[in-house]
Coordinates of C-alpha atoms in Angstrom, one line a residue:
X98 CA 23.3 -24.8 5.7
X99 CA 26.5 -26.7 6.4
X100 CA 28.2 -30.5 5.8
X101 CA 29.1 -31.9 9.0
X102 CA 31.4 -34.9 9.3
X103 CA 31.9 -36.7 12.5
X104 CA 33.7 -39.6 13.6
X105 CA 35.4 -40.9 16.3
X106 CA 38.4 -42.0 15.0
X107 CA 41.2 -39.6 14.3
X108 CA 40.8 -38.4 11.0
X109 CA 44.4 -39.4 9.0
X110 CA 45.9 -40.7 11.8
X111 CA 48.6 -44.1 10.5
X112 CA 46.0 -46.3 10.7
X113 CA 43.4 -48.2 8.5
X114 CA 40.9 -45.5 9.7
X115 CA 42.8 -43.0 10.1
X116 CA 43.5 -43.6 6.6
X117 CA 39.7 -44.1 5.0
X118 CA 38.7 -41.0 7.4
X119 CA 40.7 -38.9 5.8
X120 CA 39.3 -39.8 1.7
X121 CA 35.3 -39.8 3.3
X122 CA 36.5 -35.9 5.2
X123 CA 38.2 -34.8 2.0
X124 CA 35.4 -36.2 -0.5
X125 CA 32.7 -34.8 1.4
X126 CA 34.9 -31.4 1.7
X127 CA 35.0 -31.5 -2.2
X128 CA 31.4 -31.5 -2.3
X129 CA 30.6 -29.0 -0.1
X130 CA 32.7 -26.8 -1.9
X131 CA 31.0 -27.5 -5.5
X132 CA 27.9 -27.1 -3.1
X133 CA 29.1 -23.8 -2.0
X134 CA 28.1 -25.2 1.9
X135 CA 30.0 -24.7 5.3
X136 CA 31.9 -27.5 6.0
X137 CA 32.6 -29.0 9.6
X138 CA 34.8 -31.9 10.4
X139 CA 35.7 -33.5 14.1
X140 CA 37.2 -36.3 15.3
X141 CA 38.8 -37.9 18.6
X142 CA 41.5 -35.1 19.0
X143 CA 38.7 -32.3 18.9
X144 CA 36.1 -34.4 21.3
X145 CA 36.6 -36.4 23.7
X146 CA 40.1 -37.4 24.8
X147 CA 39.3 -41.0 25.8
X148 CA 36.7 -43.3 26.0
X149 CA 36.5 -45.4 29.0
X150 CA 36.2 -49.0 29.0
X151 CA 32.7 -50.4 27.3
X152 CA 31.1 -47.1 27.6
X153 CA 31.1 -46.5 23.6
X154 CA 28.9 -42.8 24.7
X155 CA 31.1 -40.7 25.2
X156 CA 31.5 -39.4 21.6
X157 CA 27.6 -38.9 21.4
X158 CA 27.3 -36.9 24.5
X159 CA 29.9 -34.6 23.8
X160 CA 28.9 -34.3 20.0
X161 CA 25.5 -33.2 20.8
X162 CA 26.6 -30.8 23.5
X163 CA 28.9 -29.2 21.6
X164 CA 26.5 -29.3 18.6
X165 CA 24.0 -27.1 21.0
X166 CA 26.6 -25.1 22.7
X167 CA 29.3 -24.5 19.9
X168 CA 26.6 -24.0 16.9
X169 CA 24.4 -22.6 18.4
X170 CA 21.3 -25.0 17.3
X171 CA 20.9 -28.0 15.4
X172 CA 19.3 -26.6 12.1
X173 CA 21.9 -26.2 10.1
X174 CA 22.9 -29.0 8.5
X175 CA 22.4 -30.3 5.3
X176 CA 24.1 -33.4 5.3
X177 CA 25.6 -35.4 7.5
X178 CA 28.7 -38.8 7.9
X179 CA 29.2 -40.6 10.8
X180 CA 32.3 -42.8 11.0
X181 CA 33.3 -45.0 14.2
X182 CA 32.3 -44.4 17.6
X183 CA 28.3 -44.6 18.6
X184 CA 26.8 -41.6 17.4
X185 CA 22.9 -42.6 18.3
X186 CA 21.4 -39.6 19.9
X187 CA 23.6 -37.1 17.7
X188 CA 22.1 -38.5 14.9
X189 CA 18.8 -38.4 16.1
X190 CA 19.1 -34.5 17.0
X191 CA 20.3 -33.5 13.8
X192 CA 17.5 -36.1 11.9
X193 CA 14.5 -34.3 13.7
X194 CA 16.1 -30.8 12.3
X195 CA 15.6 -32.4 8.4
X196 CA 19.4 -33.3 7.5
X197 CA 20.1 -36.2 5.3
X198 CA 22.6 -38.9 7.1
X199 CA 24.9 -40.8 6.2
X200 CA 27.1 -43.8 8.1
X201 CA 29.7 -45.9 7.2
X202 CA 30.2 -49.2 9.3
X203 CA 32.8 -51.9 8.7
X204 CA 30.5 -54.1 10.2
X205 CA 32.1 -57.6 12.1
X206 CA 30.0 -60.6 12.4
X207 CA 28.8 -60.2 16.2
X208 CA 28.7 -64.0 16.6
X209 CA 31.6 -65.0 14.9
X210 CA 33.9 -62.5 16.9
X211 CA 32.3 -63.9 20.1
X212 CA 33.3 -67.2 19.3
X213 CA 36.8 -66.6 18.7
X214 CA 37.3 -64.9 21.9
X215 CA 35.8 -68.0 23.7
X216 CA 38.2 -70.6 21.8
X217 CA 41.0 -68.8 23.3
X218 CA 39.9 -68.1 26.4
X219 CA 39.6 -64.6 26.3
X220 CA 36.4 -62.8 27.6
X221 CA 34.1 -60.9 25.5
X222 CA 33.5 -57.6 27.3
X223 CA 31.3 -55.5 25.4
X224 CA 27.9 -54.6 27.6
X225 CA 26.9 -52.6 24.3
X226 CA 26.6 -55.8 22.0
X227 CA 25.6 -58.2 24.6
X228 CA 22.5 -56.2 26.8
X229 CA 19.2 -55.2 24.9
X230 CA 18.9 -51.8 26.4
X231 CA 23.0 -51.3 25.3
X232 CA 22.4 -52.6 21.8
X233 CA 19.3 -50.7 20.9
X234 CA 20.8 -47.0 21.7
X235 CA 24.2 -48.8 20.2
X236 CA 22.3 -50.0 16.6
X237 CA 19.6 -47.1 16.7
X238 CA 21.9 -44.6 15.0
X239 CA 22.4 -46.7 12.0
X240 CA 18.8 -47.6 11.6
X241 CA 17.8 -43.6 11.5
X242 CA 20.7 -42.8 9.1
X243 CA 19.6 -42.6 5.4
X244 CA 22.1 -44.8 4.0
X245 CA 24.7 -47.2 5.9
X246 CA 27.6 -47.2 3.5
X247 CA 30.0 -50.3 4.2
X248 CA 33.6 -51.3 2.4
X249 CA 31.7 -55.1 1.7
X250 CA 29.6 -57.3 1.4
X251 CA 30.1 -58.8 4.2
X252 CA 29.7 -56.3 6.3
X253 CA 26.3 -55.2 4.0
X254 CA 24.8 -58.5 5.0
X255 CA 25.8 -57.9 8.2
X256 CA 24.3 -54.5 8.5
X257 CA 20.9 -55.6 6.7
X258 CA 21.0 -58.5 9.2
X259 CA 20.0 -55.4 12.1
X260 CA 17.4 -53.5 9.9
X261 CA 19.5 -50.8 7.7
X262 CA 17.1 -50.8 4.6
X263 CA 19.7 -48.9 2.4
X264 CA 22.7 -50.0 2.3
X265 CA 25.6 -49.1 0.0
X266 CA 28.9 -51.2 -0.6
X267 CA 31.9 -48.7 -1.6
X268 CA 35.6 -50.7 -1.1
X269 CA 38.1 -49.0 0.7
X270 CA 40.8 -47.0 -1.8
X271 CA 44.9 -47.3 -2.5
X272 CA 47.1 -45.3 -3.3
X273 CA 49.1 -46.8 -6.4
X274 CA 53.0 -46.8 -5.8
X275 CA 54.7 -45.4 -9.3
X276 CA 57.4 -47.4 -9.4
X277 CA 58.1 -50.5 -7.3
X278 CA 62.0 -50.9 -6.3
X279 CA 64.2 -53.7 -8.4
X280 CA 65.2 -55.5 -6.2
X281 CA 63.7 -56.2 -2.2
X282 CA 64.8 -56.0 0.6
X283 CA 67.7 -58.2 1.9
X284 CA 66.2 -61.3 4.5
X285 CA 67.4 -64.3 5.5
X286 CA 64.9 -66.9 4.0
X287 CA 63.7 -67.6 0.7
X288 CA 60.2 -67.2 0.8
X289 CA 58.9 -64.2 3.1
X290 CA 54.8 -64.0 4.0
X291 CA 53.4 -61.4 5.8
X292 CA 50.5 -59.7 7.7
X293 CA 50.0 -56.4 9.1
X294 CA 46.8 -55.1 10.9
X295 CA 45.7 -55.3 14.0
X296 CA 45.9 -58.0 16.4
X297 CA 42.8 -59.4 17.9
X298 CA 40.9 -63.1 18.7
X299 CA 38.9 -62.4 15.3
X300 CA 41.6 -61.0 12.8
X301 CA 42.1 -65.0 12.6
X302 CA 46.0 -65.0 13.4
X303 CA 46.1 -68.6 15.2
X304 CA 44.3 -70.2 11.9
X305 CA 47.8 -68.6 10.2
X306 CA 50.1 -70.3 12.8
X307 CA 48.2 -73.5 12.5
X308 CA 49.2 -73.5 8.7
X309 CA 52.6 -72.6 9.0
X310 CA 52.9 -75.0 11.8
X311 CA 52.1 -77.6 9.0
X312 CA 54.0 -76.4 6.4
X313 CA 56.9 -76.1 9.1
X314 CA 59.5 -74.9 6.2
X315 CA 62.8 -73.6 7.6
X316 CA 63.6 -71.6 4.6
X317 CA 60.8 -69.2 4.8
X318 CA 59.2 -66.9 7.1
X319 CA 56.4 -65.8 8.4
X320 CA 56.0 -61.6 9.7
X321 CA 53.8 -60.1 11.7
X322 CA 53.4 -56.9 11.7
X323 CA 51.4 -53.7 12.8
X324 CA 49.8 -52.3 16.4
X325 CA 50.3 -55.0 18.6
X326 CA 52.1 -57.8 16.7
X327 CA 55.2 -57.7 19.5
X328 CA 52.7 -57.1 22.7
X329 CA 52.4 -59.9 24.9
X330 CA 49.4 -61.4 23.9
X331 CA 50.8 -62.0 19.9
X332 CA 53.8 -63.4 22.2
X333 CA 51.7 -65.9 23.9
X334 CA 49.9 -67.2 20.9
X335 CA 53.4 -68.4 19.5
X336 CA 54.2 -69.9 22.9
X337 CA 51.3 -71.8 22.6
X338 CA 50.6 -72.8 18.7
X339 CA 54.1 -71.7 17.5
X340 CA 56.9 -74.0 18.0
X341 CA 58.4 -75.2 14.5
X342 CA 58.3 -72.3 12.3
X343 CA 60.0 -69.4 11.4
X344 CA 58.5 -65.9 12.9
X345 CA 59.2 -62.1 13.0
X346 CA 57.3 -59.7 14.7
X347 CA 58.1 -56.2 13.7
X348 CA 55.6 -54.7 15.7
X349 CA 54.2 -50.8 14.4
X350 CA 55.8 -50.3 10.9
X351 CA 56.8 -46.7 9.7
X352 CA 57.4 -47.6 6.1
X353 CA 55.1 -50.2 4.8
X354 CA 56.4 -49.7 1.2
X355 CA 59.3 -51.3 2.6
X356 CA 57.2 -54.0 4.6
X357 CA 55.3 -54.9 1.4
X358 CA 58.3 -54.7 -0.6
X359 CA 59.7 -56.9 1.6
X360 CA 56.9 -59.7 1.3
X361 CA 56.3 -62.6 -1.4
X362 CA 52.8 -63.0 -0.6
X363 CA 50.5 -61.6 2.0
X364 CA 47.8 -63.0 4.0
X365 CA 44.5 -61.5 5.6
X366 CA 43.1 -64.7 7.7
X367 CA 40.1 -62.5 9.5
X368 CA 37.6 -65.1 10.7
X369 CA 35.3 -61.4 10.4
X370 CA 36.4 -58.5 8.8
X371 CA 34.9 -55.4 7.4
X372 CA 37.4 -54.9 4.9
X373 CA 41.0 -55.3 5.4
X374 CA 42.8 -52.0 3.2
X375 CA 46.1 -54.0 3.8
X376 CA 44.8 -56.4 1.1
X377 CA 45.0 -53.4 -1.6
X378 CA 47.5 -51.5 0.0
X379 CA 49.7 -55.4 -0.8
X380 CA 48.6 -55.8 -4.4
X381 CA 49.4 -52.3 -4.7
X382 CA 52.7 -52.9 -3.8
X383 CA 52.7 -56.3 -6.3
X384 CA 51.9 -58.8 -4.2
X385 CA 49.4 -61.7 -3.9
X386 CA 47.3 -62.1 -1.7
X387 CA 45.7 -64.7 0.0
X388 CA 42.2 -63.6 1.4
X389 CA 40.1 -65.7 4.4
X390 CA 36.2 -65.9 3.0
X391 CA 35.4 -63.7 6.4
X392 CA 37.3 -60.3 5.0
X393 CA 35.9 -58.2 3.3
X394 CA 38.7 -57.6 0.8
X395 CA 37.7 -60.9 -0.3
X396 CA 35.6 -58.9 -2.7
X397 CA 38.4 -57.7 -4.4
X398 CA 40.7 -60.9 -5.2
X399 CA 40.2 -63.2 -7.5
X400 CA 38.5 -66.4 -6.0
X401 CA 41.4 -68.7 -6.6
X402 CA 43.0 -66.4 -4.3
X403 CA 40.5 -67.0 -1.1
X404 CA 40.1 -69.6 1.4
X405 CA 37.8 -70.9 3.9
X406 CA 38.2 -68.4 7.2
X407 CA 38.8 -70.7 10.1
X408 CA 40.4 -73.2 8.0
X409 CA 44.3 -73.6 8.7
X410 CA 44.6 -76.9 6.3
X411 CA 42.8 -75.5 3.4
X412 CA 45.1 -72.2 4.3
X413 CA 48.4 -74.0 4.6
X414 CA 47.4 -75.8 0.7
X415 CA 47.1 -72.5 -0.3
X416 CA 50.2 -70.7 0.7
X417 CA 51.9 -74.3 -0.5
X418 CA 50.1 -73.4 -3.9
X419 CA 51.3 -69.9 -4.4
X420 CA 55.1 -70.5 -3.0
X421 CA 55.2 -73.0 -6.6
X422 CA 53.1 -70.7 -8.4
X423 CA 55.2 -67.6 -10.6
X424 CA 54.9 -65.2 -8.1
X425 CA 55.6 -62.1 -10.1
X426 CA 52.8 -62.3 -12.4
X427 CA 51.0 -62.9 -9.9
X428 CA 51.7 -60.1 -8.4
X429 CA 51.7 -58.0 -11.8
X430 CA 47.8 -59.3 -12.1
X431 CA 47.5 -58.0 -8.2
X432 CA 49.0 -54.5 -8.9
X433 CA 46.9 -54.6 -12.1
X434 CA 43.8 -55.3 -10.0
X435 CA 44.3 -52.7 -7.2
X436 CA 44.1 -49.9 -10.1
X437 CA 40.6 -50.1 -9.8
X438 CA 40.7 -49.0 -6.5
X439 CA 42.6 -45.8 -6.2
X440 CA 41.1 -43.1 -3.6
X441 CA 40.2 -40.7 -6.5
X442 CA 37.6 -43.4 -7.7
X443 CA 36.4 -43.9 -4.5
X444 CA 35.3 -40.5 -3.6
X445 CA 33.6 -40.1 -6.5
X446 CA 31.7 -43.5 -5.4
X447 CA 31.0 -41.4 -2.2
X448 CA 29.6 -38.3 -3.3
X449 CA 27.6 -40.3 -5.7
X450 CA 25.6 -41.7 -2.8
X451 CA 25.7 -37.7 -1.3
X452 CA 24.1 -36.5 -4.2
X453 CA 21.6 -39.2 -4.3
X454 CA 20.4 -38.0 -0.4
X455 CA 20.1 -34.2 -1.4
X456 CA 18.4 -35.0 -4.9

C-alpha cells in the first residue's frame, strides 16, 4: 500500500502553489512515514510538459497511463491528494480499487469571474466551465473524492454549491520572519501600498486603480507586483483607468521580504478568490492588510480590515482610514495574527483530515 500525491502544479515552484504544494507533499510524506507506507509524489515537471489551450485533460490522461504502465496496477494505494489540474478519470480509477481521496480546490466563484472578464472586454474561454458535457467530467472528480479540502470559506460555499458533501476549510500557512529589519527600504513617497499576485480580470486590480484614482495623492504610491504586473495587459489597464496617480510595477519579485518590507499597507482587492497567501505572507512581514469580502484571506483579518469586493469608493475610504491610522501597531496586531498560521500548524490540520479517511 502506498500514499500517492498528485497535482498539476509544480510542487515548490515561487509561486502561491508552488508554495502550498510543497506543505500538502511534505505533510502527507510525514504521514506516510509514521504510517510506514510508500510514498509517491508528481507534479507538472514529471507529467505532462504543457497543457494546451482549454483542454484542462491532459494531466488525467497521462496520470492514469502512467498509473497503469509505471505501477503496474491501480491497487495499491491507500490514500490519495489531488491538487490543481483536472484529475476526473484518475480519481475514479484509483476510487474503484478502495483508496480514500482527497482534493483540495481554491475554488473561484464561476459567475463572478465571468463577469469581470465581460466588463473589460475580455473573453471568457474556458469550454470546460461553460459546456455540460466539459463541466461534468471537469466537476466529477471532486464529487467522487472523499473530502474537498479548501483554504476558505468562500471557496467551501463555492464547492458545496456543485455537490461536495464533505468539505473541509484548512487556511493556507506562513512562514514567520524572525526578525523584521529597522528601518525599510529607501522610496520616494511617503506612504507606499502594495499588491502582489497574479494579474487577471477577477484578482479585482481595476477596483484598486478606481480608489487611488480618487484618493489621487502625489506623495504616495501604489506597487504592483508579481507574474504579470509589467505585461501589457496590467499596462493597458493604467492607460485606461490610471491617469492621476502614482504607480510602480515591479513585475516577478525575487525577494518579497524586501517587497513587504518595503510596503505600509497591502491590499488583496479579488472580486473571487480562493485564498490569497500574500495576505499572511504581508502580516507576516508586519503589515496591514486590507482584504476585498471576495478573498478568501478575508477569513483571516479582522473585519474592520475588509471591504466590499467590487467597491473602489468604500476601498478608497478604507486605504484613507489606515494611512491616519498608527500603522505599526497595526501591523504588530497583523504579525501577531499571522502566528496562527504558520505551515507547521497547518499540516497538522491536514493529516488530521488524513487520519479521519483511514480511521
Amino acid at each position: 500500500m502506498s500514499y500517492l500525491y498528485l497535482t498539476a502544479d509544480k510542487i515548490g515552484a515561487q509561486s502561491g502553489g508552488g508554495r502550498v504544494t510543497q506543505e500538502e507533499m511534505t505533510a502527507l510524506f510525514d504521514l506516510s512515514v509514521e504510517s510506514g507506507e510508500e510514498f509517491l509524489s508528481w507534479d507538472r515537471s514529471f507529467l505532462c510538459g504543457s497543457m494546451p489551450q482549454g483542454e484542462p485533460w491532459t494531466w488525467d490522461m497521462d496520470a492514469s497511463k502512467r498509473l497503469l504502465l509505471d505501477r503496474g496496477g491501480l491497487d495499491t494505494f491507500r490514500l490519495a491528494h489531488f491538487y490543481a489540474g483536472t484529475f476526473s478519470d484518475t480519481v475514479a480509477n484509483v476510487k474503484r480499487k478502495g483508496t480514500k481521496v482527497a482534493y483540495t480546490a481554491a475554488a473561484h466563484d464561476i459567475e463572478k469571474s465571468r463577469a469581470e472578464h465581460h466588463k473589460l472586454g475580455i473573453p471568457f474561454s474556458y469550454p470546460h466551465l461553460d459546456k455540460p458535457d466539459l463541466w461534468k467530467r471537469y466537476i466529477a472528480g471532486y464529487l467522487a473524492a472523499d473530502v474537498v479540502i479548501c483554504p476558505s470559506q468562500h471557496s467551501a460555499e463555492v464547492m458545496r454549491s456543485y455537490g461536495c458533501k464533505r468539505v473541509e476549510v484548512i487556511p493556507h500557512g506562513v512562514d514567520i520572519p524572525e526578525k523584521l529589519p529597522d528601518e525599510l527600504p529607501a522610496r520616494t513617497h511617503k506612504f507606499v501600498v502594495g499588491y502582489l499576485g497574479a494579474i487577471g480580470p477577477d484578482k479585482g486590480l481595476v477596483y484598486l486603480i478606481q480608489a487611488w484614482e480618487k484618493l489621487a495623492w502625489q506623495d504616495a504610491t501604489l506597487i504592483f507586483a508579481g507574474q504579470g504586473s509589467d505585461s501589457p495587459f496590467m499596462r493597458q489597464l493604467l492607460a485606461h483607468f490610471g491617469h492621476r496617480g502614482n504607480y510602480q510595477l515591479l513585475g516577478w519579485v525575487e525577494d518579497i521580504a524586501y517587497f513587504y518590507n518595503s510596503l505600509d499597507l497591502y491590499v488583496q482587492p479579488s472580486v473571487t478568490e480562493g485564498f490569497g497567501i500574500e495576505i499572511l505572507e504581508a502580516m507576516s512581514h508586519g503589515r496591514p492588510v486590507l482584504c476585498s469580502t471576495g478573498a478568501g484571506g478575508a477569513d483571516v483579518v479582522p473585519e474592520t480590515w475588509r471591504f466590499p469586493a467590487g467597491d473602489s469608493d468604500a476601498l478608497a475610504s478604507k486605504i484613507d482610514q489606515f494611512r491616519k491610522a498608527d500603522l505599526e501597531l497595526m501591523g504588530a496586531v497583523a504579525r501577531g495574527l499571522s502566528r496562527e498560521y504558520t505551515w507547521p500548524s497547518i499540516r497538522q490540520r491536514y493529516q488530521e483530515v488524513w487520519r479521519s479517511l483511514l480511521e
